Short mmCIF file of C-alpha atoms and ligand atoms in Angstrom, two decimals:
data_model
loop_
_atom_site.label_atom_id
_atom_site.label_comp_id
_atom_site.label_asym_id
_atom_site.label_seq_id
_atom_site.Cartn_x
_atom_site.Cartn_y
_atom_site.Cartn_z
CA MET E 3 108.89 60.95 101.67
CA ARG E 4 106.54 62.27 103.69
CA GLU E 5 106.41 66.57 104.16
CA ALA E 6 104.95 68.84 105.61
CA CYS E 7 104.53 72.80 104.12
CA GLY E 8 106.86 75.44 104.55
CA LEU E 9 106.49 78.75 105.12
CA PHE E 10 108.29 82.13 104.59
CA GLY E 11 107.47 86.02 104.63
CA ILE E 12 109.41 89.38 105.21
CA PHE E 13 108.24 92.55 105.78
CA GLY E 14 110.29 95.48 105.21
CA HIS E 15 113.04 94.58 102.82
CA PRO E 16 113.18 96.13 99.19
CA SER E 17 114.08 92.91 98.10
CA ALA E 18 111.39 91.12 99.76
CA PRO E 19 110.84 88.84 96.52
CA SER E 20 114.52 87.69 95.93
CA LEU E 21 114.35 87.48 99.65
CA ILE E 22 110.90 84.93 99.48
CA ARG E 23 112.33 82.70 96.69
CA GLU E 24 115.80 82.40 98.81
CA GLY E 25 114.09 80.97 102.02
CA LEU E 26 111.64 79.01 100.07
CA PHE E 27 114.04 77.21 98.45
CA SER E 28 115.95 75.92 101.70
CA LEU E 29 112.72 74.64 102.29
CA GLN E 30 112.01 72.92 99.40
CA HIS E 31 112.27 69.65 101.62
CA ARG E 32 108.94 70.41 103.55
CA GLY E 33 107.15 69.90 100.41
CA GLN E 34 107.04 69.41 96.02
CA GLU E 35 103.89 69.66 94.79
CA GLY E 36 103.27 73.23 94.37
CA ALA E 37 104.88 76.70 95.12
CA GLY E 38 103.13 80.39 95.35
CA ILE E 39 104.81 84.39 96.32
CA ALA E 40 102.68 86.70 96.85
CA VAL E 41 103.94 90.12 97.39
CA SER E 42 102.30 93.49 98.23
CA ASP E 43 103.68 97.24 97.70
CA GLY E 44 101.36 98.57 100.42
CA ARG E 45 98.57 99.08 97.72
CA ARG E 46 98.09 95.64 95.85
CA ILE E 47 98.86 92.29 96.19
CA ALA E 48 100.96 90.21 93.17
CA ALA E 49 101.00 86.34 92.98
CA ILE E 50 102.76 83.50 91.24
CA ARG E 51 101.93 80.11 92.17
CA GLY E 52 102.20 76.78 90.29
CA LEU E 53 102.58 73.05 90.74
CA GLY E 54 106.44 71.48 90.90
CA LEU E 55 108.93 72.75 92.55
CA LEU E 56 109.45 76.44 93.31
CA GLU E 57 112.26 77.04 90.57
CA GLU E 58 109.95 75.56 87.58
CA VAL E 59 107.66 77.15 89.17
CA VAL E 60 109.80 80.78 89.26
CA ALA E 61 111.00 79.46 85.54
CA ARG E 62 107.34 79.16 83.98
CA GLU E 63 105.23 82.59 86.49
CA PRO E 64 106.26 85.88 85.50
CA PHE E 65 108.74 85.94 88.94
CA GLY E 66 110.67 89.33 87.46
CA GLU E 67 107.16 91.55 87.91
CA LEU E 68 106.88 91.05 91.61
CA SER E 69 108.02 94.46 93.43
CA GLY E 70 107.06 95.35 97.04
CA ASP E 71 108.78 95.18 99.91
CA ARG E 72 106.43 92.64 102.00
CA GLY E 73 105.36 89.13 101.14
CA ILE E 74 104.69 85.41 101.98
CA GLY E 75 105.70 81.93 100.31
CA HIS E 76 104.88 78.57 100.65
CA VAL E 77 105.67 75.21 99.71
CA ARG E 78 103.42 72.66 99.28
CA TYR E 79 102.81 69.43 100.22
CA SER E 80 99.16 68.24 100.21
CA THR E 81 97.21 66.04 103.22
CA THR E 82 94.06 67.46 102.52
CA GLY E 83 92.87 68.57 99.06
CA SER E 84 94.54 67.16 96.09
CA ASN E 85 97.40 68.30 93.44
CA ARG E 86 95.76 70.78 91.53
CA LEU E 87 96.48 74.37 91.42
CA GLU E 88 93.89 76.08 92.39
CA ASN E 89 94.90 74.25 95.77
CA VAL E 90 98.73 75.97 95.54
CA GLN E 91 99.43 78.51 98.26
CA PRO E 92 98.88 81.26 99.40
CA LEU E 93 95.40 81.59 99.13
CA LEU E 94 94.27 84.80 97.49
CA GLY E 95 90.74 86.00 98.33
CA GLU E 96 88.85 89.35 98.44
CA ALA E 97 87.29 91.16 101.21
CA PRO E 98 85.30 94.67 100.97
CA ASP E 99 88.01 96.63 102.46
CA GLY E 100 90.57 94.74 100.42
CA ALA E 101 92.49 91.40 99.35
CA TRP E 102 94.15 88.91 101.57
CA ALA E 103 96.41 86.30 101.29
CA VAL E 104 96.67 83.22 103.23
CA ALA E 105 99.20 80.38 104.09
CA HIS E 106 99.32 77.33 105.73
CA ASN E 107 101.16 74.97 107.08
CA GLY E 108 99.16 72.15 109.42
CA ASN E 109 95.77 69.86 109.22
CA LEU E 110 92.58 71.65 110.84
CA VAL E 111 90.40 69.38 112.72
CA ASN E 112 87.23 70.91 112.40
CA ALA E 113 87.39 72.42 108.99
CA THR E 114 85.01 70.54 107.18
CA ALA E 115 82.24 71.71 109.79
CA LEU E 116 83.47 75.20 109.39
CA ARG E 117 83.20 74.38 105.51
CA GLN E 118 79.52 73.10 105.29
CA THR E 119 78.61 76.20 108.33
CA LEU E 120 79.87 79.02 105.94
CA LEU E 121 78.49 77.19 103.10
CA GLY E 122 75.35 76.99 104.64
CA GLU E 123 75.67 80.74 105.05
CA GLY E 124 76.22 81.52 101.17
CA ALA E 125 79.88 81.25 101.44
CA CYS E 126 81.64 80.42 98.35
CA PHE E 127 84.26 77.71 98.11
CA HIS E 128 87.36 77.56 95.35
CA THR E 129 89.46 75.09 96.67
CA GLY E 130 89.39 71.48 98.36
CA THR E 131 92.00 72.61 101.15
CA ASP E 132 91.43 73.20 105.12
CA SER E 133 93.30 76.15 104.53
CA GLU E 134 90.13 78.22 102.50
CA VAL E 135 88.08 78.50 105.90
CA LEU E 136 90.56 80.58 107.41
CA LEU E 137 90.28 82.67 104.17
CA ARG E 138 86.78 82.99 103.95
CA LEU E 139 86.53 84.03 107.20
CA LEU E 140 88.75 86.66 106.88
CA THR E 141 87.41 88.08 103.86
CA ASP E 142 83.63 87.81 105.40
CA ALA E 143 81.82 91.19 105.40
CA ARG E 144 80.03 90.77 108.24
CA PHE E 145 83.54 90.35 110.32
CA VAL E 146 85.21 93.35 108.02
CA ASN E 147 85.40 96.72 110.74
CA ARG E 148 84.96 93.68 113.85
CA PRO E 149 88.15 94.70 116.46
CA ASP E 150 89.07 90.55 116.75
CA ARG E 151 88.52 89.60 112.89
CA LEU E 152 92.03 88.22 113.24
CA THR E 153 91.99 86.70 116.90
CA GLY E 154 88.08 85.42 116.51
CA ALA E 155 88.52 83.47 113.20
CA LEU E 156 91.71 81.99 114.37
CA SER E 157 90.01 80.62 117.73
CA ALA E 158 87.61 78.96 115.63
CA LEU E 159 89.93 76.37 114.38
CA GLU E 160 91.16 73.33 116.04
CA GLY E 161 94.31 71.40 114.96
CA ALA E 162 97.48 72.04 113.73
CA PHE E 163 98.51 75.29 112.22
CA SER E 164 100.83 77.83 111.31
CA PHE E 165 100.18 80.48 109.27
CA LEU E 166 101.17 83.33 107.46
CA ILE E 167 98.67 86.04 106.54
CA MET E 168 98.68 88.96 104.40
CA ASN E 169 96.50 92.17 103.29
CA GLU E 170 98.10 94.76 101.40
CA ARG E 171 99.45 96.65 104.46
CA GLN E 172 100.09 94.45 106.95
CA ILE E 173 101.63 90.73 107.14
CA MET E 174 100.66 88.39 110.01
CA ALA E 175 102.06 85.16 111.84
CA ALA E 176 99.94 83.14 113.77
CA ARG E 177 100.17 79.51 115.38
CA ASP E 178 97.60 77.18 116.95
CA PRO E 179 97.70 76.73 120.82
CA PHE E 180 99.02 74.01 120.76
CA GLY E 181 102.57 74.48 118.87
CA PHE E 182 101.91 71.57 116.59
CA ARG E 183 103.69 72.90 113.94
CA PRO E 184 107.10 74.92 113.57
CA LEU E 185 107.35 78.97 112.77
CA SER E 186 109.86 81.26 113.76
CA VAL E 187 110.81 84.91 113.88
CA GLY E 188 113.56 86.74 112.28
CA ARG E 189 115.73 90.00 111.42
CA LEU E 190 117.37 91.33 108.64
CA ASP E 191 118.14 94.97 107.89
CA GLY E 192 115.38 96.40 110.35
CA ALA E 193 112.79 93.80 108.42
CA TRP E 194 110.49 91.33 110.02
CA VAL E 195 111.12 87.92 108.91
CA PHE E 196 109.42 84.70 109.28
CA ALA E 197 110.24 81.17 108.35
CA SER E 198 109.29 77.40 108.88
CA GLU E 199 112.32 76.55 110.01
CA THR E 200 115.72 78.62 111.02
CA CYS E 201 117.57 77.02 108.17
CA ALA E 202 115.34 79.48 105.75
CA LEU E 203 116.68 82.57 108.20
CA THR E 204 120.18 81.46 107.77
CA GLN E 205 119.98 81.20 104.26
CA ILE E 206 119.34 84.78 103.55
CA GLY E 207 121.43 86.14 106.38
CA ALA E 208 118.36 86.81 108.90
CA ARG E 209 119.47 86.47 112.93
CA LEU E 210 117.32 84.03 114.83
CA GLU E 211 114.73 86.18 117.18
CA ARG E 212 112.44 83.98 118.66
CA ASP E 213 109.67 81.19 118.11
CA LEU E 214 106.42 82.46 118.01
CA GLU E 215 104.79 81.03 120.59
CA PRO E 216 101.92 78.36 120.25
CA GLY E 217 98.45 80.67 120.33
CA GLU E 218 100.15 83.77 119.52
CA LEU E 219 99.29 85.99 116.55
CA LEU E 220 101.99 88.96 115.18
CA ILE E 221 101.10 91.76 113.27
CA VAL E 222 103.80 93.68 111.61
CA ASP E 223 103.02 97.12 109.56
CA GLU E 224 104.37 100.23 108.98
CA SER E 225 103.78 101.36 112.45
CA GLY E 226 105.87 98.28 113.90
CA ALA E 227 105.05 94.90 115.57
CA ARG E 228 101.85 93.96 118.06
CA SER E 229 101.43 90.47 119.72
CA LEU E 230 97.72 89.44 120.58
CA HIS E 231 96.79 85.67 121.56
CA PHE E 232 93.85 83.86 120.68
CA GLY E 233 92.69 80.51 121.44
CA SER E 234 91.92 78.43 124.90
CA VAL E 235 95.60 78.12 127.20
CA PRO E 236 95.81 73.94 126.48
CA ALA E 237 97.10 72.07 129.60
CA GLN E 238 100.41 71.33 128.05
CA HIS E 239 101.94 72.13 124.17
CA ALA E 240 101.84 69.51 121.66
CA HIS E 241 105.06 70.59 119.35
CA CYS E 242 104.91 67.67 116.53
CA ILE E 243 107.93 65.60 117.99
CA PHE E 244 108.11 64.02 114.28
CA GLU E 245 109.62 67.34 112.94
CA LEU E 246 112.85 66.50 115.28
CA VAL E 247 112.58 62.71 114.23
CA TYR E 248 112.14 63.47 110.49
CA PHE E 249 111.04 66.68 108.62
CA ALA E 250 113.20 69.64 109.87
CA ARG E 251 116.79 70.25 108.12
CA PRO E 252 119.26 68.97 110.28
CA ASP E 253 121.28 72.20 110.41
CA SER E 254 117.52 73.69 111.56
CA ARG E 255 116.62 74.77 115.50
CA LEU E 256 112.94 73.90 115.60
CA PHE E 257 111.17 74.17 119.12
CA GLY E 258 114.66 75.04 121.26
CA HIS E 259 116.18 72.28 120.08
CA TRP E 260 119.34 71.78 117.29
CA ILE E 261 117.83 68.71 114.63
CA TYR E 262 121.28 67.56 114.26
CA ARG E 263 122.03 67.21 117.73
CA THR E 264 118.52 65.28 118.72
CA ARG E 265 119.27 63.07 116.36
CA LEU E 266 122.65 62.45 117.80
CA ALA E 267 121.46 61.52 120.45
CA HIS E 268 118.49 59.83 119.26
CA GLY E 269 121.23 57.49 117.50
CA ARG E 270 123.41 57.14 121.01
CA ILE E 271 120.20 56.29 122.87
CA LEU E 272 119.30 53.49 120.63
CA ALA E 273 122.68 51.61 120.32
CA HIS E 274 122.02 51.97 124.28
CA GLU E 275 118.70 50.37 124.61
CA CYS E 276 118.95 48.05 121.26
CA PRO E 277 122.72 47.19 120.84
CA ALA E 278 123.72 44.32 117.38
CA ASP E 279 126.74 41.76 117.43
CA ALA E 280 127.73 43.60 114.31
CA ASP E 281 130.64 44.56 112.40
CA CYS E 282 129.52 47.84 111.41
CA VAL E 283 126.88 50.62 111.25
CA ALA E 284 125.36 52.19 108.18
CA ALA E 285 122.91 54.97 107.44
CA VAL E 286 119.59 54.86 105.11
CA PRO E 287 120.82 58.56 103.68
CA ASP E 288 120.53 61.04 104.54
CA SER E 289 117.25 59.95 107.26
CA GLY E 290 119.35 58.12 109.20
CA SER E 291 122.67 59.50 108.80
CA PHE E 292 123.03 61.47 111.96
CA ALA E 293 121.43 58.54 113.98
CA ALA E 294 123.64 56.29 112.68
CA GLN E 295 126.19 58.68 113.45
CA GLY E 296 125.09 58.85 117.01
CA PHE E 297 124.77 54.97 117.79
CA ALA E 298 128.50 54.28 115.76
CA GLN E 299 129.82 56.80 118.08
CA GLU E 300 128.10 55.13 121.77
CA SER E 301 128.57 51.42 120.33
CA GLY E 302 132.48 51.74 118.81
CA LEU E 303 131.54 50.42 115.50
CA PRO E 304 132.30 51.81 112.56
CA LEU E 305 130.26 53.46 110.83
CA GLU E 306 130.62 52.88 106.97
CA SER E 307 128.60 53.52 103.45
CA ALA E 308 126.22 50.80 102.47
CA PHE E 309 123.94 52.91 99.74
CA ILE E 310 124.36 56.06 97.41
CA ARG E 311 121.88 58.32 96.77
CA ASN E 312 120.69 59.61 93.33
CA HIS E 313 119.98 63.49 93.89
CA TYR E 314 118.49 63.60 90.90
CA ALA E 315 115.70 61.12 91.11
CA GLY E 316 113.37 63.85 92.37
CA ARG E 317 109.49 63.80 91.44
CA SER E 318 109.90 65.40 88.13
CA PHE E 319 111.27 62.83 85.87
CA LEU E 320 108.77 60.17 87.66
CA ASP E 321 107.17 58.25 84.83
CA PRO E 322 103.58 57.68 85.94
CA ALA E 323 103.43 54.20 84.89
CA VAL E 324 106.29 52.93 87.04
CA ALA E 325 105.94 55.71 89.79
CA GLY E 326 105.57 53.31 92.62
CA ARG E 327 106.44 54.30 95.97
CA GLU E 328 108.85 51.22 95.69
CA ARG E 329 110.13 52.08 92.12
CA ARG E 330 111.11 55.64 93.57
CA ALA E 331 112.71 54.43 96.81
CA ASP E 332 114.81 52.23 94.01
CA ARG E 333 115.90 55.59 91.68
CA LYS E 334 116.34 57.18 94.67
CA LEU E 335 119.00 54.58 96.90
CA ALA E 336 121.63 52.33 95.42
CA VAL E 337 123.39 49.30 96.84
CA LEU E 338 127.24 49.80 97.56
CA PRO E 339 128.20 46.52 95.29
CA ASN E 340 130.06 43.58 97.69
CA ALA E 341 130.56 46.92 100.22
CA MET E 342 129.17 44.51 103.24
CA GLU E 343 129.81 40.95 101.60
CA GLY E 344 129.85 38.75 104.83
CA ARG E 345 129.42 41.29 107.14
CA ARG E 346 127.06 41.74 109.75
CA VAL E 347 125.66 45.53 109.75
CA VAL E 348 123.47 47.52 111.37
CA LEU E 349 121.48 49.80 109.24
CA VAL E 350 120.36 52.92 111.01
CA ASP E 351 116.89 54.79 109.68
CA ASP E 352 114.83 57.45 111.51
CA SER E 353 111.92 55.60 111.17
CA LEU E 354 109.54 52.91 110.05
CA VAL E 355 106.22 53.59 108.36
CA ARG E 356 105.12 51.09 105.75
CA GLY E 357 107.92 49.14 105.85
CA THR E 358 108.09 48.15 102.56
CA THR E 359 110.96 50.46 101.04
CA LEU E 360 113.32 49.11 104.11
CA GLY E 361 112.45 45.38 103.34
CA ARG E 362 113.56 46.22 99.93
CA ARG E 363 116.66 47.60 101.30
CA VAL E 364 117.82 44.56 103.27
CA ALA E 365 116.85 42.28 100.89
CA ALA E 366 119.25 44.28 98.72
CA LEU E 367 122.06 44.46 101.12
CA LYS E 368 121.80 40.28 101.39
CA ARG E 369 121.99 40.59 97.19
CA GLU E 370 125.03 42.20 97.93
CA GLY E 371 126.67 39.07 100.04
CA ALA E 372 125.46 40.86 103.78
CA ARG E 373 125.48 37.78 106.30
CA GLU E 374 123.25 39.52 108.42
CA VAL E 375 121.14 42.97 108.30
CA HIS E 376 120.03 44.68 112.37
CA ILE E 377 117.64 46.80 111.51
CA ARG E 378 117.76 49.82 113.98
CA ILE E 379 114.71 52.58 114.31
CA ALA E 380 115.07 56.13 115.99
CA CYS E 381 111.76 56.31 116.68
CA PRO E 382 109.24 53.94 118.32
CA PRO E 383 106.92 51.79 116.34
CA ILE E 384 104.68 54.67 114.10
CA THR E 385 100.83 52.95 115.35
CA HIS E 386 98.48 55.30 114.35
CA PRO E 387 97.71 57.70 111.60
CA CYS E 388 98.43 61.95 112.19
CA TYR E 389 95.46 64.05 111.52
CA TYR E 390 97.62 67.24 112.23
CA GLY E 391 99.35 67.47 109.00
CA VAL E 392 101.67 64.29 108.58
CA ASP E 393 101.07 62.28 105.34
CA PHE E 394 101.27 58.61 107.15
CA PRO E 395 98.38 55.69 105.65
CA THR E 396 95.62 54.29 107.74
CA ARG E 397 96.55 52.18 110.67
CA GLU E 398 95.88 48.97 108.46
CA GLU E 399 99.04 50.07 105.88
CA LEU E 400 101.55 51.49 109.10
CA ALA E 401 103.91 48.16 109.29
CA ALA E 402 103.57 48.67 113.13
CA GLY E 403 99.87 49.87 112.88
CA THR E 404 98.72 45.73 112.97
CA ARG E 405 101.85 44.28 114.00
CA ASP E 406 104.50 44.05 117.02
CA VAL E 407 108.11 44.14 116.76
CA GLU E 408 108.62 40.35 115.69
CA GLY E 409 106.18 40.80 113.08
CA VAL E 410 107.53 43.65 111.47
CA ARG E 411 110.65 42.36 111.81
CA LYS E 412 109.56 39.50 109.62
CA MET E 413 108.33 41.72 107.59
CA VAL E 414 111.32 43.53 106.76
CA ASP E 415 113.21 40.20 106.79
CA ALA E 416 115.85 41.53 108.79
CA ASP E 417 118.02 39.22 111.10
CA SER E 418 116.82 41.54 114.44
CA LEU E 419 114.70 45.10 115.13
CA GLY E 420 115.10 47.42 117.69
CA TYR E 421 113.21 50.61 118.10
CA ILE E 422 113.98 53.72 120.47
CA SER E 423 111.64 53.61 123.17
CA LEU E 424 109.13 56.46 124.04
CA ALA E 425 111.33 57.36 126.76
CA GLY E 426 114.85 57.25 125.10
CA LEU E 427 112.88 59.94 122.58
CA VAL E 428 112.45 62.37 124.40
CA GLU E 429 115.02 62.24 126.86
CA PRO E 430 117.65 64.68 124.90
CA LEU E 431 114.47 67.30 125.13
CA PRO E 432 114.66 68.97 128.52
CA VAL E 433 110.51 69.87 127.87
CA HIS E 434 109.19 66.13 127.62
CA ALA E 435 105.50 67.42 128.14
CA GLY E 436 105.55 69.98 125.40
CA PHE E 437 105.44 67.29 122.78
CA CYS E 438 102.68 65.41 120.82
CA ARG E 439 103.90 61.71 120.73
CA ALA E 440 100.11 60.76 119.29
CA CYS E 441 101.39 58.44 116.21
CA PHE E 442 103.59 56.34 118.88
CA THR E 443 101.01 56.25 121.52
CA GLY E 444 97.65 57.00 119.75
CA ASP E 445 97.17 59.57 122.57
CA TYR E 446 95.64 62.63 120.21
CA PRO E 447 95.85 66.32 122.09
CA VAL E 448 92.86 67.20 119.99
CA ALA E 449 90.60 65.05 118.90
CA ARG E 450 89.52 64.91 115.61
CA GLY E 451 86.02 65.67 114.89
CA MET E 452 85.83 68.17 118.08
CA ALA E 453 82.34 69.81 119.04
CA ASP E 454 82.31 72.77 116.21
CA LYS E 455 82.87 75.88 118.81
CA MET E 456 83.40 78.60 115.89
CA GLY E 457 80.41 80.74 117.18
CA LEU E 458 80.08 82.51 114.15
CA GLU E 459 76.29 82.92 114.29
CA ALA E 460 74.95 85.69 116.66
CA GLU E 461 77.83 86.79 118.39
CA GLY E 462 80.64 85.92 116.12
CA CYS E 463 83.92 85.47 116.93
CA ALA E 464 85.25 85.16 120.47
CA PRO E 465 86.98 88.03 121.74
CA PRO E 466 90.93 87.86 122.08
CA ARG E 467 91.76 86.21 124.83
CA SER E 468 94.91 88.47 125.88
CA CYS E 469 96.49 91.61 124.12
CA SER E 470 100.17 93.08 124.73
FE1 SF4 O 517 103.80 65.13 114.84
FE2 SF4 O 517 102.95 62.53 115.22
FE3 SF4 O 517 101.95 64.54 116.61
FE4 SF4 O 517 100.82 63.95 113.94
S1 SF4 O 517 100.53 62.30 115.91
S2 SF4 O 517 101.40 65.85 115.21
S3 SF4 O 517 103.43 63.22 113.39
S4 SF4 O 517 103.60 63.51 116.79
#
């Protein structure tokens, strides 16, 4: 699994703690290492945070003592900072004018430079995460009374970020100018709701209002909502296309696209681009399910089951001594005995990262008598790592990082291997230009280690680009 993080927030609802818990629960697929909820009654922020699944944290911590009508929550998968309690979000900090809490999805590419500068100026960091940089900027005594305190701090950040931020009175939502990570805005009984994916809005009965715009900061308090913009406007947006391929729940609508429809379309395009002479189609569940369905529709081959999934093979039951990647994969999926015996099967998955797991699937099918296994992948070869919040391994560890398609086919021991093309990947998406595809092309929208433009020294943070 290669998760991102999940954010959920609400302002103006008497059941805020329960609704945040419910919303976060439907975002658990985005991170299982830690979870936290921070709530305010307008005067004081109280929080619970812990390692593990949301419901484990809620059971251990004094969730029942949280009260207030506004708050934010986070489920974590670490792409920077190790899996330690201090890195679990929301991160909390004190400024001279009160308390702040920050929850982040994405990766900042200039966090190290910002951190070094702030450390040199006497700031004290308590975590190993890139997200703490924003908290330190917001709680910096020099900026407390600046009108551009928020937009200036956000303008200093480079890379991928969707943030939910709160102080005792306000909830703020922000998305980086490229729009790498999703963040949607909804309404429920007059309350404002924020979620990484729309499935969390649906879960609590909220209505989707719109996506937060790239480069937008929405501030909600008792007087209503204000929208500001920050940072430079990029030539093109860079929504993470891998969110559509893999991360997001099929019942979510991201960047204007229904996930399940997109994956069905990818399967159909894959069948058109890479047909296979076979007897049936099977999915690697659950990740390849919709693409396999699309492949079967387009090819006319029957869709059948080759694996059964163990839904209880969660991370919390793993014995560290045997918790290797392959062992985890084996616990999760078992091959259906004899189901593919003597048959030529097209096995469809959403993506192929290291290849080791898929190789074990092919071997298992062949052990159970499959005559031929033809692998079809509903995204192009992943050749480059991601610096924007997706936990891909190094180029050397990526199956396609140093191998051509034939090399990967040999590695997984399949009878044939086909990937959807880049053109096929964006075909169902009307706004082709607005997607990041760097892990397939190496063409990074934001260079890692770009010049630090935080401007904290003499002039402080940059003014907001526009207000409305
Ligand atoms: Fe998403 Fe790939 Fe871009 Fe990372 S490099 S943001 S995974 S599309």
